[in-house]
PDB file of C-alpha atoms in Angstrom:
ATOM      1  CA  LYS L   1     134.127  80.261  29.547  1.00  0.00           C
ATOM      2  CA  GLN L   2     131.690  82.012  29.075  1.00  0.00           C
ATOM      3  CA  GLU L   3     129.926  81.476  32.055  1.00  0.00           C
ATOM      4  CA  VAL L   4     125.548  82.626  32.425  1.00  0.00           C
ATOM      5  CA  THR L   5     123.757  83.026  35.871  1.00  0.00           C
ATOM      6  CA  GLN L   6     120.188  84.379  36.124  1.00  0.00           C
ATOM      7  CA  ILE L   7     118.686  85.301  39.418  1.00  0.00           C
ATOM      8  CA  PRO L   8     116.500  84.992  40.988  1.00  0.00           C
ATOM      9  CA  ALA L   9     115.770  81.659  40.380  1.00  0.00           C
ATOM     10  CA  ALA L  10     112.481  81.941  40.336  1.00  0.00           C
ATOM     11  CA  LEU L  11     109.667  85.261  41.800  1.00  0.00           C
ATOM     12  CA  SER L  12     105.857  85.186  42.773  1.00  0.00           C
ATOM     13  CA  VAL L  13     104.591  88.963  42.581  1.00  0.00           C
ATOM     14  CA  PRO L  14     100.410  89.864  42.422  1.00  0.00           C
ATOM     15  CA  GLU L  15     100.264  92.122  39.353  1.00  0.00           C
ATOM     16  CA  GLY L  16     100.496  94.807  38.582  1.00  0.00           C
ATOM     17  CA  GLU L  17     103.336  94.892  39.761  1.00  0.00           C
ATOM     18  CA  ASN L  18     107.188  96.164  38.124  1.00  0.00           C
ATOM     19  CA  LEU L  19     109.752  93.982  38.377  1.00  0.00           C
ATOM     20  CA  VAL L  20     113.870  93.385  37.316  1.00  0.00           C
ATOM     21  CA  LEU L  21     114.652  90.253  35.724  1.00  0.00           C
ATOM     22  CA  ASN L  22     118.663  90.075  36.780  1.00  0.00           C
ATOM     23  CA  CYS L  23     121.134  88.583  34.038  1.00  0.00           C
ATOM     24  CA  SER L  24     125.438  88.533  34.650  1.00  0.00           C
ATOM     25  CA  PHE L  25     127.787  87.306  32.686  1.00  0.00           C
ATOM     26  CA  THR L  26     131.458  86.338  33.565  1.00  0.00           C
ATOM     27  CA  ASP L  27     133.256  87.675  30.009  1.00  0.00           C
ATOM     28  CA  SER L  28     132.723  90.683  29.113  1.00  0.00           C
ATOM     29  CA  ALA L  29     133.727  89.868  25.853  1.00  0.00           C
ATOM     30  CA  ILE L  30     129.990  89.552  24.647  1.00  0.00           C
ATOM     31  CA  TYR L  31     129.207  90.121  20.624  1.00  0.00           C
ATOM     32  CA  ASN L  32     125.790  90.204  21.884  1.00  0.00           C
ATOM     33  CA  LEU L  33     122.776  89.052  24.347  1.00  0.00           C
ATOM     34  CA  GLN L  34     119.345  87.962  23.839  1.00  0.00           C
ATOM     35  CA  TRP L  35     116.094  87.699  26.805  1.00  0.00           C
ATOM     36  CA  PHE L  36     114.148  85.436  25.637  1.00  0.00           C
ATOM     37  CA  ARG L  37     110.437  84.036  27.085  1.00  0.00           C
ATOM     38  CA  GLN L  38     109.673  80.137  27.830  1.00  0.00           C
ATOM     39  CA  ASP L  39     106.374  79.171  28.082  1.00  0.00           C
ATOM     40  CA  PRO L  40     105.205  75.342  28.398  1.00  0.00           C
ATOM     41  CA  GLY L  41     105.196  73.623  25.195  1.00  0.00           C
ATOM     42  CA  LYS L  42     105.938  76.274  22.798  1.00  0.00           C
ATOM     43  CA  GLY L  43     109.533  76.055  23.533  1.00  0.00           C
ATOM     44  CA  LEU L  44     111.428  79.269  23.627  1.00  0.00           C
ATOM     45  CA  THR L  45     110.166  82.864  21.977  1.00  0.00           C
ATOM     46  CA  SER L  46     112.485  86.398  21.308  1.00  0.00           C
ATOM     47  CA  LEU L  47     112.007  89.485  23.349  1.00  0.00           C
ATOM     48  CA  LEU L  48     115.222  91.958  23.090  1.00  0.00           C
ATOM     49  CA  LEU L  49     117.838  91.829  21.679  1.00  0.00           C
ATOM     50  CA  ILE L  50     121.276  94.530  22.238  1.00  0.00           C
ATOM     51  CA  GLN L  51     123.590  94.684  20.167  1.00  0.00           C
ATOM     52  CA  SER L  52     127.272  94.989  22.686  1.00  0.00           C
ATOM     53  CA  SER L  53     127.273  98.436  21.063  1.00  0.00           C
ATOM     54  CA  GLN L  54     123.526  99.083  22.799  1.00  0.00           C
ATOM     55  CA  ARG L  55     123.048 100.424  26.846  1.00  0.00           C
ATOM     56  CA  GLU L  56     119.780  99.027  26.094  1.00  0.00           C
ATOM     57  CA  GLN L  57     116.744  98.064  23.450  1.00  0.00           C
ATOM     58  CA  THR L  58     112.245  98.179  24.734  1.00  0.00           C
ATOM     59  CA  SER L  59     109.465  96.572  23.172  1.00  0.00           C
ATOM     60  CA  GLY L  60     106.375  97.108  24.823  1.00  0.00           C
ATOM     61  CA  ARG L  61     106.420  97.437  29.147  1.00  0.00           C
ATOM     62  CA  LEU L  62     109.955  95.282  28.500  1.00  0.00           C
ATOM     63  CA  ASN L  63     112.655  97.640  28.608  1.00  0.00           C
ATOM     64  CA  ALA L  64     116.340  95.255  28.885  1.00  0.00           C
ATOM     65  CA  SER L  65     119.420  97.017  29.405  1.00  0.00           C
ATOM     66  CA  LEU L  66     123.264  95.717  29.212  1.00  0.00           C
ATOM     67  CA  ASP L  67     126.063  96.167  31.165  1.00  0.00           C
ATOM     68  CA  LYS L  68     129.395  94.979  29.414  1.00  0.00           C
ATOM     69  CA  SER L  69     131.670  96.892  31.938  1.00  0.00           C
ATOM     70  CA  SER L  70     129.702  94.982  35.065  1.00  0.00           C
ATOM     71  CA  GLY L  71     129.093  91.955  33.112  1.00  0.00           C
ATOM     72  CA  ARG L  72     124.768  92.746  33.187  1.00  0.00           C
ATOM     73  CA  SER L  73     121.776  93.032  32.204  1.00  0.00           C
ATOM     74  CA  THR L  74     118.434  93.449  33.559  1.00  0.00           C
ATOM     75  CA  LEU L  75     115.313  92.580  32.063  1.00  0.00           C
ATOM     76  CA  TYR L  76     112.583  95.191  33.321  1.00  0.00           C
ATOM     77  CA  ILE L  77     108.581  94.374  32.880  1.00  0.00           C
ATOM     78  CA  ALA L  78     106.709  97.215  33.623  1.00  0.00           C
ATOM     79  CA  ALA L  79     102.625  96.913  35.580  1.00  0.00           C
ATOM     80  CA  SER L  80     103.063  93.413  35.708  1.00  0.00           C
ATOM     81  CA  GLN L  81     100.151  91.193  34.218  1.00  0.00           C
ATOM     82  CA  PRO L  82      99.157  87.243  35.089  1.00  0.00           C
ATOM     83  CA  GLY L  83     100.278  86.491  30.987  1.00  0.00           C
ATOM     84  CA  ASP L  84     103.279  87.518  32.055  1.00  0.00           C
ATOM     85  CA  SER L  85     104.028  84.214  34.276  1.00  0.00           C
ATOM     86  CA  ALA L  86     106.339  82.213  31.952  1.00  0.00           C
ATOM     87  CA  THR L  87     110.512  81.216  32.146  1.00  0.00           C
ATOM     88  CA  TYR L  88     113.201  83.961  30.901  1.00  0.00           C
ATOM     89  CA  LEU L  89     115.993  83.635  29.580  1.00  0.00           C
ATOM     90  CA  CYS L  90     119.176  85.578  28.894  1.00  0.00           C
ATOM     91  CA  ALA L  91     121.574  83.853  26.080  1.00  0.00           C
ATOM     92  CA  ALA L  92     124.966  86.115  25.587  1.00  0.00           C
ATOM     93  CA  ILE L  93     126.918  84.758  22.054  1.00  0.00           C
ATOM     94  CA  PRO L  94     130.339  85.514  22.857  1.00  0.00           C
ATOM     95  CA  TRP L  95     133.521  87.043  21.141  1.00  0.00           C
ATOM     96  CA  GLY L  96     134.958  85.060  18.241  1.00  0.00           C
ATOM     97  CA  GLY L  97     132.426  82.298  20.238  1.00  0.00           C
ATOM     98  CA  TYR L  98     128.766  83.289  16.743  1.00  0.00           C
ATOM     99  CA  ASN L  99     127.742  79.992  16.818  1.00  0.00           C
ATOM    100  CA  LYS L 100     125.595  78.836  20.196  1.00  0.00           C
ATOM    101  CA  LEU L 101     123.682  80.910  22.618  1.00  0.00           C
ATOM    102  CA  ILE L 102     125.144  80.883  25.922  1.00  0.00           C
ATOM    103  CA  PHE L 103     122.126  80.480  28.493  1.00  0.00           C
ATOM    104  CA  GLY L 104     121.287  81.293  31.745  1.00  0.00           C
ATOM    105  CA  ALA L 105     118.880  78.486  34.361  1.00  0.00           C
ATOM    106  CA  GLY L 106     116.518  81.432  33.974  1.00  0.00           C
ATOM    107  CA  THR L 107     114.142  82.446  35.735  1.00  0.00           C
ATOM    108  CA  ARG L 108     110.356  81.099  36.787  1.00  0.00           C
ATOM    109  CA  LEU L 109     108.035  84.303  37.018  1.00  0.00           C
ATOM    110  CA  ALA L 110     104.322  83.428  38.167  1.00  0.00           C
ATOM    111  CA  VAL L 111     101.714  86.816  38.627  1.00  0.00           C
ATOM    112  CA  HIS L 112      99.214  86.011  40.466  1.00  0.00           C
ATOM    113  CA  PRO L 113      95.888  87.901  39.980  1.00  0.00           C
TER     114      PRO L 113
ATOM    115  CA  GLU S   1     103.914  81.773   8.890  1.00  0.00           C
ATOM    116  CA  ALA S   2     107.527  81.445  10.010  1.00  0.00           C
ATOM    117  CA  GLN S   3     108.063  78.932  12.245  1.00  0.00           C
ATOM    118  CA  VAL S   4     110.306  75.918  13.013  1.00  0.00           C
ATOM    119  CA  THR S   5     108.255  72.568  13.514  1.00  0.00           C
ATOM    120  CA  GLN S   6     110.191  69.711  15.394  1.00  0.00           C
ATOM    121  CA  ASN S   7     108.309  65.740  15.337  1.00  0.00           C
ATOM    122  CA  PRO S   8     108.294  64.539  17.269  1.00  0.00           C
ATOM    123  CA  ARG S   9     107.016  66.672  20.554  1.00  0.00           C
ATOM    124  CA  TYR S  10     107.562  63.779  22.656  1.00  0.00           C
ATOM    125  CA  LEU S  11     108.908  60.488  23.132  1.00  0.00           C
ATOM    126  CA  ILE S  12     110.034  57.824  24.805  1.00  0.00           C
ATOM    127  CA  THR S  13     111.590  56.038  23.783  1.00  0.00           C
ATOM    128  CA  VAL S  14     114.172  52.413  25.293  1.00  0.00           C
ATOM    129  CA  THR S  15     117.656  52.204  25.782  1.00  0.00           C
ATOM    130  CA  GLY S  16     120.130  51.337  22.435  1.00  0.00           C
ATOM    131  CA  LYS S  17     117.370  51.660  19.555  1.00  0.00           C
ATOM    132  CA  LYS S  18     117.701  54.437  17.724  1.00  0.00           C
ATOM    133  CA  LEU S  19     115.361  57.028  17.056  1.00  0.00           C
ATOM    134  CA  THR S  20     115.313  60.518  14.882  1.00  0.00           C
ATOM    135  CA  VAL S  21     114.134  63.490  15.195  1.00  0.00           C
ATOM    136  CA  THR S  22     113.007  66.100  13.176  1.00  0.00           C
ATOM    137  CA  CYS S  23     113.710  69.731  12.688  1.00  0.00           C
ATOM    138  CA  SER S  24     112.290  71.602   9.523  1.00  0.00           C
ATOM    139  CA  GLN S  25     111.957  75.249   9.104  1.00  0.00           C
ATOM    140  CA  ASN S  26     110.418  77.861   7.027  1.00  0.00           C
ATOM    141  CA  MET S  27     113.251  80.839   7.014  1.00  0.00           C
ATOM    142  CA  ASN S  28     114.913  80.384   4.366  1.00  0.00           C
ATOM    143  CA  HIS S  29     117.670  80.064   7.257  1.00  0.00           C
ATOM    144  CA  GLU S  30     121.274  79.152   6.300  1.00  0.00           C
ATOM    145  CA  TYR S  31     121.903  78.669   9.655  1.00  0.00           C
ATOM    146  CA  MET S  32     120.458  75.340  12.136  1.00  0.00           C
ATOM    147  CA  SER S  33     121.651  74.493  15.722  1.00  0.00           C
ATOM    148  CA  TRP S  34     120.329  71.631  19.037  1.00  0.00           C
ATOM    149  CA  TYR S  35     119.859  73.146  22.065  1.00  0.00           C
ATOM    150  CA  ARG S  36     119.120  69.924  25.212  1.00  0.00           C
ATOM    151  CA  GLN S  37     117.716  72.423  28.882  1.00  0.00           C
ATOM    152  CA  ASP S  38     118.251  70.286  31.198  1.00  0.00           C
ATOM    153  CA  PRO S  39     117.309  71.274  34.890  1.00  0.00           C
ATOM    154  CA  GLY S  40     119.766  73.202  36.484  1.00  0.00           C
ATOM    155  CA  LEU S  41     121.744  73.236  33.557  1.00  0.00           C
ATOM    156  CA  GLY S  42     119.589  74.848  30.865  1.00  0.00           C
ATOM    157  CA  LEU S  43     120.079  75.227  27.471  1.00  0.00           C
ATOM    158  CA  ARG S  44     123.275  73.307  25.980  1.00  0.00           C
ATOM    159  CA  GLN S  45     124.444  73.029  22.601  1.00  0.00           C
ATOM    160  CA  ILE S  46     125.208  70.163  20.843  1.00  0.00           C
ATOM    161  CA  TYR S  47     124.925  70.366  16.868  1.00  0.00           C
ATOM    162  CA  TYR S  48     124.998  72.777  14.642  1.00  0.00           C
ATOM    163  CA  SER S  49     125.480  74.069  10.740  1.00  0.00           C
ATOM    164  CA  MET S  50     126.450  76.892   8.779  1.00  0.00           C
ATOM    165  CA  ASN S  51     124.402  76.003   5.787  1.00  0.00           C
ATOM    166  CA  VAL S  52     123.825  72.552   3.747  1.00  0.00           C
ATOM    167  CA  GLU S  53     126.683  69.805   4.272  1.00  0.00           C
ATOM    168  CA  VAL S  54     128.296  72.107   6.906  1.00  0.00           C
ATOM    169  CA  THR S  55     127.776  71.337  10.593  1.00  0.00           C
ATOM    170  CA  ASP S  56     129.790  71.337  14.087  1.00  0.00           C
ATOM    171  CA  LYS S  57     129.902  70.394  17.736  1.00  0.00           C
ATOM    172  CA  GLY S  58     128.740  72.653  20.183  1.00  0.00           C
ATOM    173  CA  ASP S  59     129.274  71.377  23.495  1.00  0.00           C
ATOM    174  CA  VAL S  60     127.428  68.263  24.484  1.00  0.00           C
ATOM    175  CA  PRO S  61     127.830  65.988  21.306  1.00  0.00           C
ATOM    176  CA  GLU S  62     128.463  62.735  22.005  1.00  0.00           C
ATOM    177  CA  GLY S  63     125.678  60.747  21.752  1.00  0.00           C
ATOM    178  CA  TYR S  64     124.176  62.685  18.414  1.00  0.00           C
ATOM    179  CA  LYS S  65     124.296  62.496  15.271  1.00  0.00           C
ATOM    180  CA  VAL S  66     123.592  65.352  12.490  1.00  0.00           C
ATOM    181  CA  SER S  67     123.210  66.216   9.137  1.00  0.00           C
ATOM    182  CA  ARG S  68     121.878  68.823   6.963  1.00  0.00           C
ATOM    183  CA  LYS S  69     121.506  67.961   3.245  1.00  0.00           C
ATOM    184  CA  GLU S  70     118.733  70.359   2.711  1.00  0.00           C
ATOM    185  CA  LYS S  71     118.795  74.034   4.179  1.00  0.00           C
ATOM    186  CA  ARG S  72     115.138  73.699   5.999  1.00  0.00           C
ATOM    187  CA  ASN S  73     115.767  70.130   7.310  1.00  0.00           C
ATOM    188  CA  PHE S  74     118.122  69.155  10.304  1.00  0.00           C
ATOM    189  CA  PRO S  75     117.667  66.082  12.052  1.00  0.00           C
ATOM    190  CA  LEU S  76     119.360  64.702  15.481  1.00  0.00           C
ATOM    191  CA  ILE S  77     119.454  61.279  14.896  1.00  0.00           C
ATOM    192  CA  LEU S  78     119.872  58.977  19.047  1.00  0.00           C
ATOM    193  CA  GLU S  79     121.908  56.225  17.308  1.00  0.00           C
ATOM    194  CA  SER S  80     122.260  54.237  20.769  1.00  0.00           C
ATOM    195  CA  PRO S  81     119.886  56.474  23.113  1.00  0.00           C
ATOM    196  CA  SER S  82     121.342  56.641  26.451  1.00  0.00           C
ATOM    197  CA  PRO S  83     118.888  57.102  28.980  1.00  0.00           C
ATOM    198  CA  ASN S  84     121.606  59.749  30.366  1.00  0.00           C
ATOM    199  CA  GLN S  85     120.255  62.071  26.685  1.00  0.00           C
ATOM    200  CA  THR S  86     116.297  62.352  28.456  1.00  0.00           C
ATOM    201  CA  SER S  87     116.004  65.613  27.787  1.00  0.00           C
ATOM    202  CA  LEU S  88     113.943  68.730  26.368  1.00  0.00           C
ATOM    203  CA  TYR S  89     115.971  69.081  22.567  1.00  0.00           C
ATOM    204  CA  PHE S  90     115.266  72.707  20.479  1.00  0.00           C
ATOM    205  CA  CYS S  91     116.437  73.090  17.638  1.00  0.00           C
ATOM    206  CA  ALA S  92     117.045  76.611  16.570  1.00  0.00           C
ATOM    207  CA  SER S  93     117.503  79.217  13.226  1.00  0.00           C
ATOM    208  CA  ARG S  94     118.930  82.115  12.467  1.00  0.00           C
ATOM    209  CA  GLU S  95     118.998  83.664   8.817  1.00  0.00           C
ATOM    210  CA  THR S  96     122.470  84.048   7.806  1.00  0.00           C
ATOM    211  CA  SER S  97     125.971  81.621   9.748  1.00  0.00           C
ATOM    212  CA  GLY S  98     128.417  85.442   9.666  1.00  0.00           C
ATOM    213  CA  GLY S  99     124.973  87.250  11.602  1.00  0.00           C
ATOM    214  CA  ALA S 100     125.772  87.000  15.154  1.00  0.00           C
ATOM    215  CA  GLY S 101     123.175  89.710  15.928  1.00  0.00           C
ATOM    216  CA  ASP S 102     120.194  87.821  14.073  1.00  0.00           C
ATOM    217  CA  THR S 103     117.374  87.048  16.104  1.00  0.00           C
ATOM    218  CA  GLN S 104     117.587  83.442  17.203  1.00  0.00           C
ATOM    219  CA  TYR S 105     114.303  81.981  16.791  1.00  0.00           C
ATOM    220  CA  PHE S 106     113.034  78.034  18.365  1.00  0.00           C
ATOM    221  CA  GLY S 107     111.729  74.763  17.524  1.00  0.00           C
ATOM    222  CA  PRO S 108     108.190  73.760  20.112  1.00  0.00           C
ATOM    223  CA  GLY S 109     111.006  71.338  21.978  1.00  0.00           C
ATOM    224  CA  THR S 110     110.694  67.615  21.405  1.00  0.00           C
ATOM    225  CA  ARG S 111     110.645  66.576  25.160  1.00  0.00           C
ATOM    226  CA  LEU S 112     112.691  62.838  25.123  1.00  0.00           C
ATOM    227  CA  THR S 113     112.293  59.982  27.800  1.00  0.00           C
ATOM    228  CA  VAL S 114     114.912  56.925  26.998  1.00  0.00           C
ATOM    229  CA  LEU S 115     114.462  54.221  29.780  1.00  0.00           C
TER     230      LEU S 115
END
């Protein structure tokens, strides 16, 4: 059974730092991996989706990598800003289980000025 | 604007009083699903629908019902709510049923408290 774990559970950093958020999954047989941002009262916003055949995806200051062999994905945030404060969730779609996302519990990020 | 909407956004109710949380998407998506989010457990899938009149159980379906009579709507029904159903609920959709590579879009969430 696929399980997704995110470390750390919470992170507080000063503005301007480069950050790495970690996501690990127990079964390397995934179809894709998606990173979301969750803001209070606003639901989940998709940030990046990495297909199993890809190694990374980039959007602005965000870069997500995927290493299926080690069961890991990382979300890199460059030059963090207070507006980046949110909870970040990773979710995997397992092979043969296309009908759901399996989520980690999230990393709560606070970027202070 | 492409979006998934949910109503109500907040609801406090009592044990046993039937309720419905509505979900609607304006993107003509085939696939829709419901998740609940609890502290420390992440989001867990309750039910999903591949298309109109096609629904199936997720990981935690007990105590819930759904229907998909129209493509755009996917209501979540709690026939007899209990306190352990107190949670934050999210509706989601994606373009195609077989499109596991499609981005999923989420609604803003419904915070339900059952007393």
